[in-house]
PDB file of C-alpha atoms in Angstrom:
ATOM      1  CA  MET A  26     -29.467 -88.168 -99.981  1.00  0.00           C
ATOM      2  CA  SER A  27     -27.690 -85.784 -97.618  1.00  0.00           C
ATOM      3  CA  ARG A  28     -28.126 -82.012 -97.482  1.00  0.00           C
ATOM      4  CA  LEU A  29     -24.602 -81.805 -98.996  1.00  0.00           C
ATOM      5  CA  ASP A  30     -25.732 -83.985-101.936  1.00  0.00           C
ATOM      6  CA  LYS A  31     -28.809 -81.802-102.500  1.00  0.00           C
ATOM      7  CA  PHE A  32     -26.725 -78.632-102.289  1.00  0.00           C
ATOM      8  CA  ILE A  33     -24.166 -79.917-104.819  1.00  0.00           C
ATOM      9  CA  ASN A  34     -27.029 -80.910-107.133  1.00  0.00           C
ATOM     10  CA  ARG A  35     -28.502 -77.430-106.808  1.00  0.00           C
ATOM     11  CA  MET A  36     -25.203 -75.639-107.536  1.00  0.00           C
ATOM     12  CA  THR A  37     -24.176 -77.855-110.477  1.00  0.00           C
ATOM     13  CA  SER A  38     -27.704 -77.633-111.934  1.00  0.00           C
ATOM     14  CA  GLN A  39     -27.696 -73.859-111.550  1.00  0.00           C
ATOM     15  CA  ARG A  40     -24.408 -73.641-113.431  1.00  0.00           C
ATOM     16  CA  ALA A  41     -25.552 -76.017-116.193  1.00  0.00           C
ATOM     17  CA  CYS A  42     -28.831 -74.100-116.656  1.00  0.00           C
ATOM     18  CA  LEU A  43     -27.120 -70.688-116.666  1.00  0.00           C
ATOM     19  CA  ASN A  44     -24.506 -71.830-119.202  1.00  0.00           C
ATOM     20  CA  HIS A  45     -27.290 -73.263-121.393  1.00  0.00           C
ATOM     21  CA  ALA A  46     -29.542 -70.179-121.141  1.00  0.00           C
ATOM     22  CA  ALA A  47     -26.606 -67.792-121.727  1.00  0.00           C
ATOM     23  CA  ASN A  48     -25.784 -69.707-124.885  1.00  0.00           C
ATOM     24  CA  LEU A  49     -29.378 -69.742-126.185  1.00  0.00           C
ATOM     25  CA  THR A  50     -29.770 -65.974-125.629  1.00  0.00           C
ATOM     26  CA  SER A  51     -26.273 -64.944-126.746  1.00  0.00           C
ATOM     27  CA  ASP A  52     -27.566 -62.983-129.776  1.00  0.00           C
ATOM     28  CA  MET A  53     -30.084 -60.962-127.776  1.00  0.00           C
ATOM     29  CA  PRO A  54     -29.150 -57.316-127.081  1.00  0.00           C
ATOM     30  CA  GLY A  55     -31.116 -56.822-123.845  1.00  0.00           C
ATOM     31  CA  PRO A  56     -29.752 -56.764-120.298  1.00  0.00           C
ATOM     32  CA  VAL A  57     -29.295 -59.688-117.922  1.00  0.00           C
ATOM     33  CA  TYR A  58     -30.798 -59.541-114.419  1.00  0.00           C
ATOM     34  CA  GLU A  59     -29.520 -61.339-111.324  1.00  0.00           C
ATOM     35  CA  LEU A  60     -32.099 -61.255-108.519  1.00  0.00           C
ATOM     36  CA  GLY A  61     -30.237 -61.514-105.222  1.00  0.00           C
ATOM     37  CA  LEU A  62     -26.465 -61.245-104.944  1.00  0.00           C
ATOM     38  CA  GLY A  63     -25.660 -63.106-101.730  1.00  0.00           C
ATOM     39  CA  ASN A  64     -22.023 -64.123-101.645  1.00  0.00           C
ATOM     40  CA  GLY A  65     -21.755 -63.168-105.342  1.00  0.00           C
ATOM     41  CA  ARG A  66     -20.437 -66.486-106.697  1.00  0.00           C
ATOM     42  CA  THR A  67     -23.244 -66.855-109.224  1.00  0.00           C
ATOM     43  CA  TYR A  68     -22.994 -63.212-110.309  1.00  0.00           C
ATOM     44  CA  HIS A  69     -19.247 -63.756-110.821  1.00  0.00           C
ATOM     45  CA  HIS A  70     -20.044 -66.763-113.018  1.00  0.00           C
ATOM     46  CA  MET A  71     -22.702 -64.892-115.013  1.00  0.00           C
ATOM     47  CA  VAL A  72     -20.314 -62.030-115.802  1.00  0.00           C
ATOM     48  CA  GLU A  73     -17.657 -64.530-116.856  1.00  0.00           C
ATOM     49  CA  ILE A  74     -19.879 -66.550-119.220  1.00  0.00           C
ATOM     50  CA  MET A  75     -21.561 -63.481-120.772  1.00  0.00           C
ATOM     51  CA  PRO A  76     -18.746 -61.110-121.742  1.00  0.00           C
ATOM     52  CA  GLY A  77     -20.048 -57.904-123.293  1.00  0.00           C
ATOM     53  CA  ARG A  78     -23.542 -58.338-121.841  1.00  0.00           C
ATOM     54  CA  GLU A  79     -24.820 -56.001-119.124  1.00  0.00           C
ATOM     55  CA  VAL A  80     -25.572 -57.841-115.868  1.00  0.00           C
ATOM     56  CA  TYR A  81     -27.712 -55.847-113.404  1.00  0.00           C
ATOM     57  CA  VAL A  82     -28.029 -57.044-109.818  1.00  0.00           C
ATOM     58  CA  PHE A  83     -31.125 -56.533-107.660  1.00  0.00           C
ATOM     59  CA  GLU A  84     -30.322 -56.722-103.965  1.00  0.00           C
ATOM     60  CA  ARG A  85     -31.551 -55.246-100.706  1.00  0.00           C
ATOM     61  CA  ALA A  86     -28.082 -54.805 -99.185  1.00  0.00           C
ATOM     62  CA  VAL A  87     -24.690 -55.814-100.580  1.00  0.00           C
ATOM     63  CA  ALA A  88     -22.803 -58.412 -98.508  1.00  0.00           C
ATOM     64  CA  SER A  89     -20.797 -60.091-101.260  1.00  0.00           C
ATOM     65  CA  HIS A  90     -17.195 -61.220-101.549  1.00  0.00           C
ATOM     66  CA  PRO A  91     -14.987 -58.296-102.744  1.00  0.00           C
ATOM     67  CA  GLU A  92     -14.166 -60.135-106.001  1.00  0.00           C
ATOM     68  CA  SER A  93     -17.881 -60.456-106.797  1.00  0.00           C
ATOM     69  CA  THR A  94     -19.215 -57.021-105.964  1.00  0.00           C
ATOM     70  CA  PRO A  95     -20.887 -55.312-108.943  1.00  0.00           C
ATOM     71  CA  PRO A  96     -19.995 -51.735-109.880  1.00  0.00           C
ATOM     72  CA  ASP A  97     -22.455 -49.194-108.420  1.00  0.00           C
ATOM     73  CA  GLU A  98     -24.084 -48.443-111.766  1.00  0.00           C
ATOM     74  CA  MET A  99     -25.055 -52.109-112.205  1.00  0.00           C
ATOM     75  CA  LEU A 100     -26.634 -52.365-108.767  1.00  0.00           C
ATOM     76  CA  MET A 101     -30.377 -51.901-108.168  1.00  0.00           C
ATOM     77  CA  LEU A 102     -30.489 -51.452-104.400  1.00  0.00           C
ATOM     78  CA  GLY A 103     -33.746 -51.940-102.530  1.00  0.00           C
ATOM     79  CA  ASP A 104     -36.846 -54.096-102.277  1.00  0.00           C
ATOM     80  CA  VAL A 105     -37.356 -56.096-105.512  1.00  0.00           C
ATOM     81  CA  TYR A 106     -41.069 -55.219-105.468  1.00  0.00           C
ATOM     82  CA  GLU A 107     -39.946 -51.621-106.037  1.00  0.00           C
ATOM     83  CA  THR A 108     -36.727 -52.012-108.029  1.00  0.00           C
ATOM     84  CA  LEU A 109     -38.056 -54.527-110.594  1.00  0.00           C
ATOM     85  CA  PRO A 110     -40.959 -52.243-111.700  1.00  0.00           C
ATOM     86  CA  GLN A 111     -38.461 -49.327-111.850  1.00  0.00           C
ATOM     87  CA  ALA A 112     -36.233 -51.384-114.147  1.00  0.00           C
ATOM     88  CA  LEU A 113     -39.237 -52.293-116.307  1.00  0.00           C
ATOM     89  CA  GLU A 114     -40.000 -48.596-116.665  1.00  0.00           C
ATOM     90  CA  ARG A 115     -36.362 -47.801-117.516  1.00  0.00           C
ATOM     91  CA  PHE A 116     -35.547 -50.697-119.891  1.00  0.00           C
ATOM     92  CA  GLY A 117     -38.975 -51.945-121.007  1.00  0.00           C
ATOM     93  CA  PRO A 118     -39.594 -55.652-121.666  1.00  0.00           C
ATOM     94  CA  THR A 119     -36.055 -56.264-122.929  1.00  0.00           C
ATOM     95  CA  ALA A 120     -34.333 -58.677-120.499  1.00  0.00           C
ATOM     96  CA  SER A 121     -32.566 -61.488-122.354  1.00  0.00           C
ATOM     97  CA  LEU A 122     -31.920 -63.605-119.252  1.00  0.00           C
ATOM     98  CA  ILE A 123     -33.184 -63.351-115.682  1.00  0.00           C
ATOM     99  CA  HIS A 124     -31.765 -65.528-112.886  1.00  0.00           C
ATOM    100  CA  ALA A 125     -33.124 -65.955-109.372  1.00  0.00           C
ATOM    101  CA  ASP A 126     -31.970 -68.210-106.553  1.00  0.00           C
ATOM    102  CA  LEU A 127     -34.561 -67.435-103.886  1.00  0.00           C
ATOM    103  CA  GLY A 128     -32.845 -70.115-101.826  1.00  0.00           C
ATOM    104  CA  GLY A 129     -34.491 -69.731 -98.421  1.00  0.00           C
ATOM    105  CA  HIS A 130     -34.582 -72.596 -95.931  1.00  0.00           C
ATOM    106  CA  ASN A 131     -38.377 -72.561 -95.637  1.00  0.00           C
ATOM    107  CA  PRO A 132     -39.941 -74.267 -98.705  1.00  0.00           C
ATOM    108  CA  LYS A 133     -43.428 -72.864 -97.977  1.00  0.00           C
ATOM    109  CA  LYS A 134     -42.162 -69.260 -97.744  1.00  0.00           C
ATOM    110  CA  ASN A 135     -40.027 -69.749-100.869  1.00  0.00           C
ATOM    111  CA  ASP A 136     -43.048 -70.965-102.782  1.00  0.00           C
ATOM    112  CA  GLU A 137     -45.197 -68.034-101.645  1.00  0.00           C
ATOM    113  CA  PHE A 138     -42.469 -65.613-102.717  1.00  0.00           C
ATOM    114  CA  ALA A 139     -42.082 -67.416-106.066  1.00  0.00           C
ATOM    115  CA  ARG A 140     -45.835 -67.057-106.695  1.00  0.00           C
ATOM    116  CA  SER A 141     -45.937 -63.344-105.975  1.00  0.00           C
ATOM    117  CA  ILE A 142     -42.638 -62.363-107.644  1.00  0.00           C
ATOM    118  CA  SER A 143     -43.481 -64.331-110.828  1.00  0.00           C
ATOM    119  CA  LYS A 144     -46.103 -61.692-111.709  1.00  0.00           C
ATOM    120  CA  VAL A 145     -43.506 -58.932-111.387  1.00  0.00           C
ATOM    121  CA  ILE A 146     -40.790 -60.780-113.351  1.00  0.00           C
ATOM    122  CA  GLU A 147     -42.884 -62.016-116.279  1.00  0.00           C
ATOM    123  CA  PRO A 148     -43.427 -58.650-118.059  1.00  0.00           C
ATOM    124  CA  MET A 149     -39.694 -57.817-117.893  1.00  0.00           C
ATOM    125  CA  LEU A 150     -38.518 -60.621-120.173  1.00  0.00           C
ATOM    126  CA  ALA A 151     -37.974 -59.921-123.886  1.00  0.00           C
ATOM    127  CA  LYS A 152     -39.593 -62.195-126.457  1.00  0.00           C
ATOM    128  CA  GLY A 153     -37.176 -65.127-126.714  1.00  0.00           C
ATOM    129  CA  GLY A 154     -35.633 -64.352-123.325  1.00  0.00           C
ATOM    130  CA  LEU A 155     -35.189 -67.008-120.623  1.00  0.00           C
ATOM    131  CA  MET A 156     -35.674 -67.145-116.864  1.00  0.00           C
ATOM    132  CA  VAL A 157     -33.487 -69.522-114.804  1.00  0.00           C
ATOM    133  CA  ALA A 158     -34.737 -70.202-111.269  1.00  0.00           C
ATOM    134  CA  SER A 159     -33.790 -72.489-108.404  1.00  0.00           C
ATOM    135  CA  ASP A 160     -37.454 -72.749-107.453  1.00  0.00           C
ATOM    136  CA  ARG A 161     -40.628 -73.465-109.402  1.00  0.00           C
ATOM    137  CA  MET A 162     -42.096 -70.209-110.726  1.00  0.00           C
ATOM    138  CA  TYR A 163     -45.704 -69.363-111.623  1.00  0.00           C
ATOM    139  CA  PHE A 164     -45.908 -67.646-115.007  1.00  0.00           C
ATOM    140  CA  GLU A 165     -49.002 -67.139-117.140  1.00  0.00           C
ATOM    141  CA  GLY A 166     -47.394 -66.927-120.573  1.00  0.00           C
ATOM    142  CA  LEU A 167     -44.009 -68.625-120.096  1.00  0.00           C
ATOM    143  CA  THR A 168     -43.562 -72.382-120.167  1.00  0.00           C
ATOM    144  CA  GLU A 169     -41.048 -74.729-118.571  1.00  0.00           C
ATOM    145  CA  GLN A 170     -38.169 -75.578-120.893  1.00  0.00           C
ATOM    146  CA  PRO A 171     -36.145 -78.811-121.017  1.00  0.00           C
ATOM    147  CA  LEU A 172     -33.050 -78.868-118.786  1.00  0.00           C
ATOM    148  CA  PRO A 173     -29.571 -79.264-120.300  1.00  0.00           C
ATOM    149  CA  GLU A 174     -27.290 -82.233-119.665  1.00  0.00           C
ATOM    150  CA  GLY A 175     -25.787 -82.102-116.186  1.00  0.00           C
ATOM    151  CA  ALA A 176     -28.825 -80.487-114.538  1.00  0.00           C
ATOM    152  CA  VAL A 177     -30.887 -82.519-112.070  1.00  0.00           C
ATOM    153  CA  GLU A 178     -34.706 -82.391-112.475  1.00  0.00           C
ATOM    154  CA  GLY A 179     -36.262 -80.347-109.660  1.00  0.00           C
ATOM    155  CA  SER A 180     -32.959 -78.661-108.719  1.00  0.00           C
ATOM    156  CA  CYS A 181     -33.336 -75.874-111.287  1.00  0.00           C
ATOM    157  CA  PHE A 182     -35.984 -74.580-113.721  1.00  0.00           C
ATOM    158  CA  ILE A 183     -35.843 -72.766-117.051  1.00  0.00           C
ATOM    159  CA  TYR A 184     -38.807 -70.787-118.380  1.00  0.00           C
ATOM    160  CA  GLY A 185     -39.240 -69.119-121.752  1.00  0.00           C
TER     161      GLY A 185
ATOM    162  CA  MET B   4     -12.729 -70.244-113.879  1.00  0.00           C
ATOM    163  CA  SER B   5     -15.455 -68.437-111.933  1.00  0.00           C
ATOM    164  CA  ARG B   6     -15.896 -68.381-108.165  1.00  0.00           C
ATOM    165  CA  LEU B   7     -18.950 -70.624-108.731  1.00  0.00           C
ATOM    166  CA  ASP B   8     -16.757 -73.147-110.596  1.00  0.00           C
ATOM    167  CA  LYS B   9     -14.192 -73.126-107.770  1.00  0.00           C
ATOM    168  CA  PHE B  10     -16.891 -73.500-105.145  1.00  0.00           C
ATOM    169  CA  ILE B  11     -18.484 -76.465-106.952  1.00  0.00           C
ATOM    170  CA  ASN B  12     -15.036 -78.069-107.260  1.00  0.00           C
ATOM    171  CA  ARG B  13     -14.460 -77.586-103.549  1.00  0.00           C
ATOM    172  CA  MET B  14     -17.825 -79.078-102.530  1.00  0.00           C
ATOM    173  CA  THR B  15     -17.675 -82.072-104.898  1.00  0.00           C
ATOM    174  CA  SER B  16     -14.049 -82.740-103.884  1.00  0.00           C
ATOM    175  CA  GLN B  17     -14.958 -82.528-100.211  1.00  0.00           C
ATOM    176  CA  ARG B  18     -17.728 -85.092-100.729  1.00  0.00           C
ATOM    177  CA  ALA B  19     -15.513 -87.430-102.767  1.00  0.00           C
ATOM    178  CA  CYS B  20     -12.708 -87.263-100.165  1.00  0.00           C
ATOM    179  CA  LEU B  21     -15.072 -87.799 -97.215  1.00  0.00           C
ATOM    180  CA  ASN B  22     -16.754 -90.787 -98.900  1.00  0.00           C
ATOM    181  CA  HIS B  23     -13.309 -92.257 -99.676  1.00  0.00           C
ATOM    182  CA  ALA B  24     -11.901 -91.658 -96.165  1.00  0.00           C
ATOM    183  CA  ALA B  25     -15.086 -92.964 -94.489  1.00  0.00           C
ATOM    184  CA  ASN B  26     -14.760 -96.143 -96.519  1.00  0.00           C
ATOM    185  CA  LEU B  27     -11.049 -96.635 -95.758  1.00  0.00           C
ATOM    186  CA  THR B  28     -11.620 -96.175 -91.996  1.00  0.00           C
ATOM    187  CA  SER B  29     -14.933 -98.062 -91.759  1.00  0.00           C
ATOM    188  CA  ASP B  30     -13.461-100.821 -89.551  1.00  0.00           C
ATOM    189  CA  MET B  31     -11.929 -98.422 -87.023  1.00  0.00           C
ATOM    190  CA  PRO B  32     -13.771 -98.108 -83.688  1.00  0.00           C
ATOM    191  CA  GLY B  33     -12.690 -94.548 -82.781  1.00  0.00           C
ATOM    192  CA  PRO B  34     -14.795 -91.399 -83.035  1.00  0.00           C
ATOM    193  CA  VAL B  35     -15.109 -89.033 -86.010  1.00  0.00           C
ATOM    194  CA  TYR B  36     -14.490 -85.305 -85.552  1.00  0.00           C
ATOM    195  CA  GLU B  37     -15.996 -82.462 -87.592  1.00  0.00           C
ATOM    196  CA  LEU B  38     -14.161 -79.182 -86.958  1.00  0.00           C
ATOM    197  CA  GLY B  39     -16.600 -76.362 -87.627  1.00  0.00           C
ATOM    198  CA  LEU B  40     -20.302 -76.912 -88.214  1.00  0.00           C
ATOM    199  CA  GLY B  41     -21.378 -73.865 -90.227  1.00  0.00           C
ATOM    200  CA  ASN B  42     -24.652 -74.520 -92.015  1.00  0.00           C
ATOM    201  CA  GLY B  43     -24.286 -78.214 -91.128  1.00  0.00           C
ATOM    202  CA  ARG B  44     -24.531 -79.685 -94.645  1.00  0.00           C
ATOM    203  CA  THR B  45     -21.222 -81.534 -94.365  1.00  0.00           C
ATOM    204  CA  TYR B  46     -22.009 -82.800 -90.865  1.00  0.00           C
ATOM    205  CA  HIS B  47     -25.347 -84.075 -92.234  1.00  0.00           C
ATOM    206  CA  HIS B  48     -23.459 -85.917 -94.979  1.00  0.00           C
ATOM    207  CA  MET B  49     -20.891 -87.385 -92.540  1.00  0.00           C
ATOM    208  CA  VAL B  50     -23.612 -88.791 -90.276  1.00  0.00           C
ATOM    209  CA  GLU B  51     -25.365 -90.275 -93.309  1.00  0.00           C
ATOM    210  CA  ILE B  52     -22.305 -92.017 -94.777  1.00  0.00           C
ATOM    211  CA  MET B  53     -21.023 -93.288 -91.403  1.00  0.00           C
ATOM    212  CA  PRO B  54     -24.004 -94.957 -89.705  1.00  0.00           C
ATOM    213  CA  GLY B  55     -23.133 -96.344 -86.277  1.00  0.00           C
ATOM    214  CA  ARG B  56     -20.025 -94.162 -85.937  1.00  0.00           C
ATOM    215  CA  GLU B  57     -19.915 -91.342 -83.395  1.00  0.00           C
ATOM    216  CA  VAL B  58     -19.506 -87.906 -85.032  1.00  0.00           C
ATOM    217  CA  TYR B  59     -18.447 -85.136 -82.644  1.00  0.00           C
ATOM    218  CA  VAL B  60     -18.669 -81.498 -83.751  1.00  0.00           C
ATOM    219  CA  PHE B  61     -16.289 -78.767 -82.581  1.00  0.00           C
ATOM    220  CA  GLU B  62     -17.831 -75.312 -82.961  1.00  0.00           C
ATOM    221  CA  ARG B  63     -17.691 -71.956 -81.257  1.00  0.00           C
ATOM    222  CA  ALA B  64     -21.428 -71.232 -81.600  1.00  0.00           C
ATOM    223  CA  VAL B  65     -24.130 -73.275 -83.331  1.00  0.00           C
ATOM    224  CA  ALA B  66     -25.813 -71.549 -86.296  1.00  0.00           C
ATOM    225  CA  SER B  67     -26.752 -74.577 -88.355  1.00  0.00           C
ATOM    226  CA  HIS B  68     -29.874 -75.592 -90.258  1.00  0.00           C
ATOM    227  CA  PRO B  69     -32.336 -77.341 -87.872  1.00  0.00           C
ATOM    228  CA  GLU B  70     -32.017 -80.626 -89.837  1.00  0.00           C
ATOM    229  CA  SER B  71     -28.239 -80.595 -89.333  1.00  0.00           C
ATOM    230  CA  THR B  72     -27.899 -79.645 -85.680  1.00  0.00           C
ATOM    231  CA  PRO B  73     -26.026 -82.255 -83.634  1.00  0.00           C
ATOM    232  CA  PRO B  74     -27.448 -83.513 -80.343  1.00  0.00           C
ATOM    233  CA  ASP B  75     -25.989 -81.680 -77.318  1.00  0.00           C
ATOM    234  CA  GLU B  76     -23.855 -84.637 -76.201  1.00  0.00           C
ATOM    235  CA  MET B  77     -22.045 -84.696 -79.586  1.00  0.00           C
ATOM    236  CA  LEU B  78     -21.235 -80.982 -79.494  1.00  0.00           C
ATOM    237  CA  MET B  79     -17.913 -79.634 -78.213  1.00  0.00           C
ATOM    238  CA  LEU B  80     -18.714 -75.947 -77.776  1.00  0.00           C
ATOM    239  CA  GLY B  81     -15.924 -73.402 -77.521  1.00  0.00           C
ATOM    240  CA  ASP B  82     -12.552 -72.391 -78.949  1.00  0.00           C
ATOM    241  CA  VAL B  83     -10.927 -75.349 -80.766  1.00  0.00           C
ATOM    242  CA  TYR B  84      -7.598 -74.546 -79.103  1.00  0.00           C
ATOM    243  CA  GLU B  85      -9.317 -75.510 -75.835  1.00  0.00           C
ATOM    244  CA  THR B  86     -11.870 -78.130 -76.920  1.00  0.00           C
ATOM    245  CA  LEU B  87      -9.492 -80.232 -79.059  1.00  0.00           C
ATOM    246  CA  PRO B  88      -7.000 -80.785 -76.202  1.00  0.00           C
ATOM    247  CA  GLN B  89      -9.962 -81.597 -73.907  1.00  0.00           C
ATOM    248  CA  ALA B  90     -11.149 -84.230 -76.406  1.00  0.00           C
ATOM    249  CA  LEU B  91      -7.617 -85.656 -76.600  1.00  0.00           C
ATOM    250  CA  GLU B  92      -7.610 -86.003 -72.817  1.00  0.00           C
ATOM    251  CA  ARG B  93     -11.060 -87.652 -72.849  1.00  0.00           C
ATOM    252  CA  PHE B  94     -10.674 -90.010 -75.836  1.00  0.00           C
ATOM    253  CA  GLY B  95      -6.912 -90.319 -76.296  1.00  0.00           C
ATOM    254  CA  PRO B  96      -5.368 -90.663 -79.778  1.00  0.00           C
ATOM    255  CA  THR B  97      -8.333 -92.621 -81.147  1.00  0.00           C
ATOM    256  CA  ALA B  98      -9.979 -90.523 -83.889  1.00  0.00           C
ATOM    257  CA  SER B  99     -10.652 -92.585 -87.014  1.00  0.00           C
ATOM    258  CA  LEU B 100     -11.478 -89.600 -89.239  1.00  0.00           C
ATOM    259  CA  ILE B 101     -11.111 -85.851 -88.735  1.00  0.00           C
ATOM    260  CA  HIS B 102     -12.600 -83.334 -91.183  1.00  0.00           C
ATOM    261  CA  ALA B 103     -11.986 -79.580 -91.319  1.00  0.00           C
ATOM    262  CA  ASP B 104     -13.206 -76.984 -93.779  1.00  0.00           C
ATOM    263  CA  LEU B 105     -11.498 -73.852 -92.479  1.00  0.00           C
ATOM    264  CA  GLY B 106     -13.003 -72.102 -95.473  1.00  0.00           C
ATOM    265  CA  GLY B 107     -12.271 -68.440 -94.762  1.00  0.00           C
ATOM    266  CA  HIS B 108     -12.096 -65.860 -97.546  1.00  0.00           C
ATOM    267  CA  ASN B 109      -8.557 -64.770 -96.656  1.00  0.00           C
ATOM    268  CA  PRO B 110      -6.031 -67.362 -97.956  1.00  0.00           C
ATOM    269  CA  LYS B 111      -3.186 -65.964 -95.823  1.00  0.00           C
ATOM    270  CA  LYS B 112      -5.200 -66.159 -92.580  1.00  0.00           C
ATOM    271  CA  ASN B 113      -6.452 -69.650 -93.525  1.00  0.00           C
ATOM    272  CA  ASP B 114      -2.884 -70.821 -94.027  1.00  0.00           C
ATOM    273  CA  GLU B 115      -1.735 -69.374 -90.700  1.00  0.00           C
ATOM    274  CA  PHE B 116      -4.619 -71.108 -88.940  1.00  0.00           C
ATOM    275  CA  ALA B 117      -3.864 -74.384 -90.771  1.00  0.00           C
ATOM    276  CA  ARG B 118      -0.233 -74.210 -89.588  1.00  0.00           C
ATOM    277  CA  SER B 119      -1.089 -73.648 -85.941  1.00  0.00           C
ATOM    278  CA  ILE B 120      -4.079 -76.019 -85.718  1.00  0.00           C
ATOM    279  CA  SER B 121      -2.161 -78.860 -87.426  1.00  0.00           C
ATOM    280  CA  LYS B 122      -0.036 -79.282 -84.274  1.00  0.00           C
ATOM    281  CA  VAL B 123      -3.197 -79.636 -82.166  1.00  0.00           C
ATOM    282  CA  ILE B 124      -4.933 -82.053 -84.549  1.00  0.00           C
ATOM    283  CA  GLU B 125      -2.042 -84.425 -85.273  1.00  0.00           C
ATOM    284  CA  PRO B 126      -1.862 -86.188 -81.860  1.00  0.00           C
ATOM    285  CA  MET B 127      -5.642 -86.864 -81.882  1.00  0.00           C
ATOM    286  CA  LEU B 128      -5.646 -89.219 -84.873  1.00  0.00           C
ATOM    287  CA  ALA B 129      -5.502 -92.983 -84.291  1.00  0.00           C
ATOM    288  CA  LYS B 130      -2.907 -95.054 -86.145  1.00  0.00           C
ATOM    289  CA  GLY B 131      -4.512 -95.684 -89.533  1.00  0.00           C
ATOM    290  CA  GLY B 132      -6.902 -92.749 -89.144  1.00  0.00           C
ATOM    291  CA  LEU B 133      -7.328 -90.085 -91.831  1.00  0.00           C
ATOM    292  CA  MET B 134      -7.658 -86.298 -91.876  1.00  0.00           C
ATOM    293  CA  VAL B 135      -9.676 -84.658 -94.679  1.00  0.00           C
ATOM    294  CA  ALA B 136      -9.111 -80.911 -95.085  1.00  0.00           C
ATOM    295  CA  SER B 137     -10.144 -78.240 -97.547  1.00  0.00           C
ATOM    296  CA  ASP B 138      -6.793 -76.494 -96.994  1.00  0.00           C
ATOM    297  CA  ARG B 139      -3.210 -77.686 -96.978  1.00  0.00           C
ATOM    298  CA  MET B 140      -2.223 -78.797 -93.459  1.00  0.00           C
ATOM    299  CA  TYR B 141       1.221 -78.948 -91.837  1.00  0.00           C
ATOM    300  CA  PHE B 142       1.781 -82.284 -90.100  1.00  0.00           C
ATOM    301  CA  GLU B 143       5.076 -83.732 -88.922  1.00  0.00           C
ATOM    302  CA  GLY B 144       4.257 -87.436 -89.053  1.00  0.00           C
ATOM    303  CA  LEU B 145       1.316 -87.615 -91.455  1.00  0.00           C
ATOM    304  CA  THR B 146       1.704 -87.616 -95.222  1.00  0.00           C
ATOM    305  CA  GLU B 147      -0.530 -86.487 -98.058  1.00  0.00           C
ATOM    306  CA  GLN B 148      -2.587 -89.352 -99.518  1.00  0.00           C
ATOM    307  CA  PRO B 149      -3.772 -89.747-103.125  1.00  0.00           C
ATOM    308  CA  LEU B 150      -7.202 -88.220-103.879  1.00  0.00           C
ATOM    309  CA  PRO B 151     -10.084 -90.439-105.018  1.00  0.00           C
ATOM    310  CA  GLU B 152     -11.764 -90.179-108.420  1.00  0.00           C
ATOM    311  CA  GLY B 153     -13.996 -87.108-108.642  1.00  0.00           C
ATOM    312  CA  ALA B 154     -11.807 -84.917-106.405  1.00  0.00           C
ATOM    313  CA  VAL B 155      -9.932 -81.977-107.943  1.00  0.00           C
ATOM    314  CA  GLU B 156      -6.242 -81.574-106.971  1.00  0.00           C
ATOM    315  CA  GLY B 157      -5.803 -78.571-104.648  1.00  0.00           C
ATOM    316  CA  SER B 158      -9.527 -78.442-103.749  1.00  0.00           C
ATOM    317  CA  CYS B 159      -9.210 -80.986-100.930  1.00  0.00           C
ATOM    318  CA  PHE B 160      -6.445 -82.849 -99.067  1.00  0.00           C
ATOM    319  CA  ILE B 161      -6.242 -86.214 -97.321  1.00  0.00           C
ATOM    320  CA  TYR B 162      -3.549 -86.963 -94.719  1.00  0.00           C
ATOM    321  CA  GLY B 163      -2.766 -90.234 -92.976  1.00  0.00           C
TER     322      GLY B 163
END
């Protein structure tokens, strides 16, 4: 399996999991969080599949495509270890859907980051809310959910 | 259709077209050219699906993933307007497969580049060779070929 194959699996699985999680949480009133903006393709997709839902983006510095740049008021600029607790204080444990594609090239570093950020993310999710991640996360009270059709095992994870 | 949808279409179409073109040219002895390396995922795929065939990469500066970095002797470093004519002088019109993902964010600039680089690429291809491109190209003697199953019209092009 080539790196192109793995990448296509990751992107198609991410889309399938986001579509599935957006559908399952569609009646929930709380905000949606996108951790990391990058090029902005996934943010663009999230806004499109969740009309009427507020999508906040947590990012250190914006470097996205002009068509995928969030409005200022939806942007939480800074280190996620600071901005996530600030959002918890502001919104409480109300998030209906949280997505993160940590996506670094170093699997060991990714895993270390997933372990430490899991503790910060877990209290933000509303009861019934879902977390979609491209890497395995380490939650105490959330459990791994079955993947939808079209998602490849190990390429994406859903917790709830 | 979101930018994520379009991107997934482009990547899956690129893979389908490369697999198809690699298969159709599998008996040809000439080299394979990858124009632009980027992250190196597509180069990694090309090497995997064409074992025993020489894959040369034309790139201004290497910034690829370590797993997808070509050996020095397969790398044509520099401006393609200089390195492509040099390769034509060295190998003659022998290329069995040429791939290019120009992939810029500005469609107008991409199209201008496609127009001017088409003239440089066309004489490099062997008789029976194929060009796979993510953008429409402008060849005098080559014609657009039908796309294989799994490729989305307009997301990839095959010329031969």
